[in-house]
Tab-separated table of C-alpha atoms and ligand atoms in Angstrom:
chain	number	residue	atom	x	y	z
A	1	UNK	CA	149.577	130.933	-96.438
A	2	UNK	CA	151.156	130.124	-99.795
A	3	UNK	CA	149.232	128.531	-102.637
A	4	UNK	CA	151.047	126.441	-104.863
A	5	UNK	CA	149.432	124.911	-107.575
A	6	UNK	CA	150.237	120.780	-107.999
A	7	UNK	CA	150.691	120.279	-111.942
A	8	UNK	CA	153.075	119.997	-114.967
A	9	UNK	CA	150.608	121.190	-117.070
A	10	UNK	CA	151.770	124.615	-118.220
A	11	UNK	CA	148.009	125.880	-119.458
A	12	UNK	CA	146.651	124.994	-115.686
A	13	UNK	CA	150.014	126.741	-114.260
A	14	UNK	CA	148.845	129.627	-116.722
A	15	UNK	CA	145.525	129.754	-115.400
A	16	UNK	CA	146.455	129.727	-111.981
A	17	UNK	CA	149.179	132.129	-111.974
A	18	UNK	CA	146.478	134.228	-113.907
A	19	UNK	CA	144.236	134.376	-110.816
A	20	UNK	CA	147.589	136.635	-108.916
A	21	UNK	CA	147.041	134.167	-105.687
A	22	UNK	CA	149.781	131.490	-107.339
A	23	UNK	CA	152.954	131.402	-105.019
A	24	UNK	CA	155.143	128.187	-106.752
A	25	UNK	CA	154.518	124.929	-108.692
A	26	UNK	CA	154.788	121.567	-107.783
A	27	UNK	CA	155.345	119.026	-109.805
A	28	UNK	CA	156.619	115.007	-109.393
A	29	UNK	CA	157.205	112.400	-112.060
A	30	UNK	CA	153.774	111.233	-112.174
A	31	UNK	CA	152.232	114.934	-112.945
A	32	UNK	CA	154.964	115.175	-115.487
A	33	UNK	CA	153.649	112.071	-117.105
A	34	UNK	CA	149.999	113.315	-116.862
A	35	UNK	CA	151.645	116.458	-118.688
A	36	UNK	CA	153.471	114.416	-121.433
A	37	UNK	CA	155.457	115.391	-124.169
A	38	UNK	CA	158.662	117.583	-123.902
A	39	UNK	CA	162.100	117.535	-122.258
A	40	UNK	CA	161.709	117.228	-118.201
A	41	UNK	CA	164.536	120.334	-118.046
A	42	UNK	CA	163.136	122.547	-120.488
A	43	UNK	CA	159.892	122.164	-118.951
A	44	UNK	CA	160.688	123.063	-115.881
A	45	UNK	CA	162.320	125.918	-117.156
A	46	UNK	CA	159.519	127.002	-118.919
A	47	UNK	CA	157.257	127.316	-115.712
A	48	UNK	CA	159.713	128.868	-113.878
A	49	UNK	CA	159.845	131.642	-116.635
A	50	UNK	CA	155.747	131.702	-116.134
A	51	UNK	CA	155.816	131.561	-111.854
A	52	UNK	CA	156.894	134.231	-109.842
A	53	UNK	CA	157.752	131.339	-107.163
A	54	UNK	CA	159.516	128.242	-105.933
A	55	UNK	CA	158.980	125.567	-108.152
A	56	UNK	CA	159.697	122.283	-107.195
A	57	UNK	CA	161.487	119.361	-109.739
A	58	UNK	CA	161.725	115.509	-108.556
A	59	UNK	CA	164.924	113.411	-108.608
A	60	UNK	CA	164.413	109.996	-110.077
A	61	UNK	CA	167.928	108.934	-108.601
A	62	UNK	CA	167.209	106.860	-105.242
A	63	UNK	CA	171.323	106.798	-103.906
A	64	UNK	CA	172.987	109.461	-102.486
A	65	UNK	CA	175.316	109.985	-105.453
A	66	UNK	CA	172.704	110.333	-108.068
A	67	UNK	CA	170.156	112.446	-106.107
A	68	UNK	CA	173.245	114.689	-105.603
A	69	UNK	CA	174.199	114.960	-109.393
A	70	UNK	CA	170.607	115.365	-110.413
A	71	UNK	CA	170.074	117.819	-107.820
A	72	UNK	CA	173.004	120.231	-109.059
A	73	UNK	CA	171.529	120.079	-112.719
A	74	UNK	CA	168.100	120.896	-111.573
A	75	UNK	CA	169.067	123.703	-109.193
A	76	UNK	CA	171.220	125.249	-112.304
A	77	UNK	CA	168.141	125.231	-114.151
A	78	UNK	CA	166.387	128.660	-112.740
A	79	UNK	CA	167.250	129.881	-109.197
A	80	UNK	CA	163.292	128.977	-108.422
A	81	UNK	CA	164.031	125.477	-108.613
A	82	UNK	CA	163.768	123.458	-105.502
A	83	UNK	CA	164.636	120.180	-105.913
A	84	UNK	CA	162.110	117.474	-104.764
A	85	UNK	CA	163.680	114.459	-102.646
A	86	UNK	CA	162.226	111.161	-101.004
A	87	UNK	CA	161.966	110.758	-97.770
A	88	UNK	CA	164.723	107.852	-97.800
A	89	UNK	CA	167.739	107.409	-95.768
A	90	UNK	CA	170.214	108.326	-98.544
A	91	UNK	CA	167.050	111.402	-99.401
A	92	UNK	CA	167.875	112.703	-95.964
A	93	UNK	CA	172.119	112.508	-96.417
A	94	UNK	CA	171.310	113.960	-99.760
A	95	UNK	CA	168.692	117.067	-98.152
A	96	UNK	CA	171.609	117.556	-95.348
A	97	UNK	CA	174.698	118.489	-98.085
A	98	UNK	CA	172.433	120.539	-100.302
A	99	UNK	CA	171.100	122.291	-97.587
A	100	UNK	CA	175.075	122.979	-95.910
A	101	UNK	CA	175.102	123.752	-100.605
A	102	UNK	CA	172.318	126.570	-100.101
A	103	UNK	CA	170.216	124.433	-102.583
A	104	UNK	CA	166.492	124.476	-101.584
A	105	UNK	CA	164.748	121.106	-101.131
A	106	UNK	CA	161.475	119.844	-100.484
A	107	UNK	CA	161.535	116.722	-98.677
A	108	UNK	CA	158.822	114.768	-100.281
A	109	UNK	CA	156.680	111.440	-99.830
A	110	UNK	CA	156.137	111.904	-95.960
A	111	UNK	CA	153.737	110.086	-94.052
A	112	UNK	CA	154.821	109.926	-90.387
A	113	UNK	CA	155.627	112.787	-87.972
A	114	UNK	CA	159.461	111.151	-87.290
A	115	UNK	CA	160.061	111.323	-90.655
A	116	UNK	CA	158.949	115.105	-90.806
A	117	UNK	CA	160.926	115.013	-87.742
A	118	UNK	CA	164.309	114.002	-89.595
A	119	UNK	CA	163.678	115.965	-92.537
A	120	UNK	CA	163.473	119.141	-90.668
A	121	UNK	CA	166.601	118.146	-88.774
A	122	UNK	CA	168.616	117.621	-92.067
A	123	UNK	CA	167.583	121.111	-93.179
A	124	UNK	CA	164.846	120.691	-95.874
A	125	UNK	CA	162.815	124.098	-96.741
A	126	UNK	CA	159.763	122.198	-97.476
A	127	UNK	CA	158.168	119.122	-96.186
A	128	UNK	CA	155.435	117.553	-97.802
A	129	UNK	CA	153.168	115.557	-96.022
A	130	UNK	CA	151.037	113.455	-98.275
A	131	UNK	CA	147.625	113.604	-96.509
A	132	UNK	CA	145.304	112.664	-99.474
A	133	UNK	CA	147.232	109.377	-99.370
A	134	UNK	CA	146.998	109.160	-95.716
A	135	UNK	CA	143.543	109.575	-95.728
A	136	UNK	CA	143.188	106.887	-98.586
A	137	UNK	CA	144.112	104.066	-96.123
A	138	UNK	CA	141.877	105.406	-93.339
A	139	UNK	CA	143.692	106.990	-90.988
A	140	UNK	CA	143.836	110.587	-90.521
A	141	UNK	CA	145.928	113.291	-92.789
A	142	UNK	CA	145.054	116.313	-90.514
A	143	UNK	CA	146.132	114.274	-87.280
A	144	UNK	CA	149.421	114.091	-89.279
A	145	UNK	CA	149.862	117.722	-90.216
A	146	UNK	CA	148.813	118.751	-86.303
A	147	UNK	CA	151.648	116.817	-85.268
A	148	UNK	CA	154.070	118.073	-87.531
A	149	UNK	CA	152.849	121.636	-87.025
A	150	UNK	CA	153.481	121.012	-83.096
A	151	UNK	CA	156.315	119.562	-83.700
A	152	UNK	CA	158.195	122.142	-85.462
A	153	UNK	CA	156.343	124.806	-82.921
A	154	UNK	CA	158.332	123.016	-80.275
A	155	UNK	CA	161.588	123.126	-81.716
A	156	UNK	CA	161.336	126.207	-83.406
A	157	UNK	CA	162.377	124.600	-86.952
A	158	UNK	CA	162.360	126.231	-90.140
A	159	UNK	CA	161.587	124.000	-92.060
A	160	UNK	CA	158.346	125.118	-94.194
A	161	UNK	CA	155.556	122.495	-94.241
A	162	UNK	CA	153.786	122.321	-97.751
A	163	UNK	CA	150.850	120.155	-97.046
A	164	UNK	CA	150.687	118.240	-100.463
A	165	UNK	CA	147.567	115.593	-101.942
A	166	UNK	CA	145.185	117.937	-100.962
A	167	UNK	CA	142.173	116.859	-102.857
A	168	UNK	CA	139.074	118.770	-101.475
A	169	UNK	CA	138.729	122.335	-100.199
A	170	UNK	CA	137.982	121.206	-96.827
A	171	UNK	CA	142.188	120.056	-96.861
A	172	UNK	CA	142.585	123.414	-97.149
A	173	UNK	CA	140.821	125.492	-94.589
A	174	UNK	CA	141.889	122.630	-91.891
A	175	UNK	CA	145.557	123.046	-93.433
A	176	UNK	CA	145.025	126.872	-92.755
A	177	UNK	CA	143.491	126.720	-89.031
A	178	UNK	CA	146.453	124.768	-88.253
A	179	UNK	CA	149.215	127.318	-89.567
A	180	UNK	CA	150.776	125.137	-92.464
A	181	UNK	CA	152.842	127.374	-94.877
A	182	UNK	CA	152.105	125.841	-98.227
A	183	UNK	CA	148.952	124.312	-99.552
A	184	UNK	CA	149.895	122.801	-102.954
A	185	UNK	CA	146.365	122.183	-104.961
A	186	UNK	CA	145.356	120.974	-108.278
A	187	UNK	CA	143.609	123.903	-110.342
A	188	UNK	CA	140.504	122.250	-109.500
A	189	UNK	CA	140.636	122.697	-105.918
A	190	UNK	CA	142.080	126.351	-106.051
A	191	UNK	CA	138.743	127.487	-108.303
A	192	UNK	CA	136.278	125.743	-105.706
A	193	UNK	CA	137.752	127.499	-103.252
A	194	UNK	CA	136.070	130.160	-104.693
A	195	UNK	CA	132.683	128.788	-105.339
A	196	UNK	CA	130.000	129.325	-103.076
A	197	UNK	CA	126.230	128.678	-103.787
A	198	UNK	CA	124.785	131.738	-101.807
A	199	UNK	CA	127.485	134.507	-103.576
A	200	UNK	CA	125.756	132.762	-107.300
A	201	UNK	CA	122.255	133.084	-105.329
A	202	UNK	CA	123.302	136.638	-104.088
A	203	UNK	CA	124.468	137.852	-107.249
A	204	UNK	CA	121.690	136.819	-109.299
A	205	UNK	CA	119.589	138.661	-107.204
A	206	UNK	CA	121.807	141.966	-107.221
A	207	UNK	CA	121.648	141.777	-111.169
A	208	UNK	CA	117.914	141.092	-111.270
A	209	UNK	CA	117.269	144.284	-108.854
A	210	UNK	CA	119.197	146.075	-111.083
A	211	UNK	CA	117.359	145.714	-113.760
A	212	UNK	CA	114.571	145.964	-111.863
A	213	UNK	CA	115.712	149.010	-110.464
A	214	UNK	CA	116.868	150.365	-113.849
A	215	UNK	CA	112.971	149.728	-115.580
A	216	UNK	CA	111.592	151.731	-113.005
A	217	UNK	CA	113.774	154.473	-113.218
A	218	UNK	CA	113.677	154.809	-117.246
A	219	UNK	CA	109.546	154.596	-116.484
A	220	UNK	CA	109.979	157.645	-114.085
A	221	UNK	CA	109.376	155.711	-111.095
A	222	UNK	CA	111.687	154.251	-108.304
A	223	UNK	CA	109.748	150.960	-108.184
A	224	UNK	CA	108.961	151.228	-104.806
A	225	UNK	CA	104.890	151.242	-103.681
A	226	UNK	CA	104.347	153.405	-101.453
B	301	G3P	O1	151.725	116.974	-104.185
B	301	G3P	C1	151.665	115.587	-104.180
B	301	G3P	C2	150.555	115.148	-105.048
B	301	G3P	O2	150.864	115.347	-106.395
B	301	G3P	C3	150.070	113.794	-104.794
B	301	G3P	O3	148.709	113.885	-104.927
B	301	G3P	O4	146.459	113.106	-105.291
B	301	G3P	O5	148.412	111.795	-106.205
B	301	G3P	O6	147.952	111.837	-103.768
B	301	G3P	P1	147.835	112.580	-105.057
């Protein structure tokens, strides 16, 4: 499974790519905004200088024409650009040329299995199924990734599915039982997947032996009664 981490920040893309588990970088026009500040090319460039990985860049453009044009400019950025597209009728015409183009996509904004359906059909690498935001209005995010997992199973597609608004770490072990390809995280979620309460417990009590261990010794005595 591929981690990507979900920012435009460039010191959390540092961080992560620090840990050597980062795979690619997603970002979208409201992470850029959370980001602020410089030019929306440049920037992009600049993580794909840091990341070792696909890195994904939204199209504001919602025709066909425009998401084409912006497409070609983002693609000529860095060859680890994949260019981020709605899941919109003129998204799909758009993900079907680029793809017959060579130029990677990720087909994002997807909340139904037909429209992972459609997207896979056009040729999209990625598909990004939204399944914070489908949990939000109470229905279930992992029933939608099973069926697009199943779906793809049955027909063999290629399409990769990058489960995206993953908010907790539980997202991510359920995304991984069910054989997604990507799990695209905020830096928070990556660290707690490393946190748990009995390794802190268990260490503490490794370092205290030790010391324990290493008194004894220095008094000529293993520390053991016996
Ligand atoms: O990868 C998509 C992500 O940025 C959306 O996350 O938490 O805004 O639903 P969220």
């Amino acid at each position: 499974m591929k981690f990507f981490v979900d920012t435009a920040d460039l010191g959390e893309i540092k961080e992560a790519n620090e840990m050597g588990v980062l795979d690619g970088v997603t970002t979208n026009p409201s992470l850029m905004r959370k980001a602020g500040g410089s030019d929306f090319h440049e920037h992009i460039l600049k993580i794909c200088r840091m990341v070792d990985g696909d890195v994904s860049a939204e199209v504001i453009a919602t025709d066909y024409d425009g998401m084409i044009s912006e497409a070609h400019t983002l693609a000529n950025i860095h060859e680890n650009v994949v260019v981020k597209i709605p899941l919109i009728l003129d998204g799909i015409k758009a993900i079907r040329t680029l793809s017959s183009e060579g130029i990677k996509t990720n087909c994002t904004l997807c909340f139904s299995p037909n429209q992972a359906l459609i997207a896979a059909k056009a040729g999209a690498t990625y598909i990004s199924p939204f399944i914070g935001r489908v949990d939000d209005i109470s229905t279930s995010g992992m029933d939608l990734l099973e069926q697009i997992v199943t779906i793809y199973s049955n027909y063999d597609f290629q399409t990769q599915i990058l489960v995206a608004s993953i908010r907790h770490p539980l997202h991510v072990v359920e995304s991984a039982l069910m054989g997604a390809d990507v799990a695209t995280m905020p830096l928070t979620v990556i660290k707690q997947l490393i946190k748990h309460p009995l390794t802190d417990i268990g260490l503490e009590r490794f370092i205290n032996d030790w010391k324990a261990y290493q008194a004894a010794t220095e008094a000529g005595s293993n520390g053991v009664d016996v």
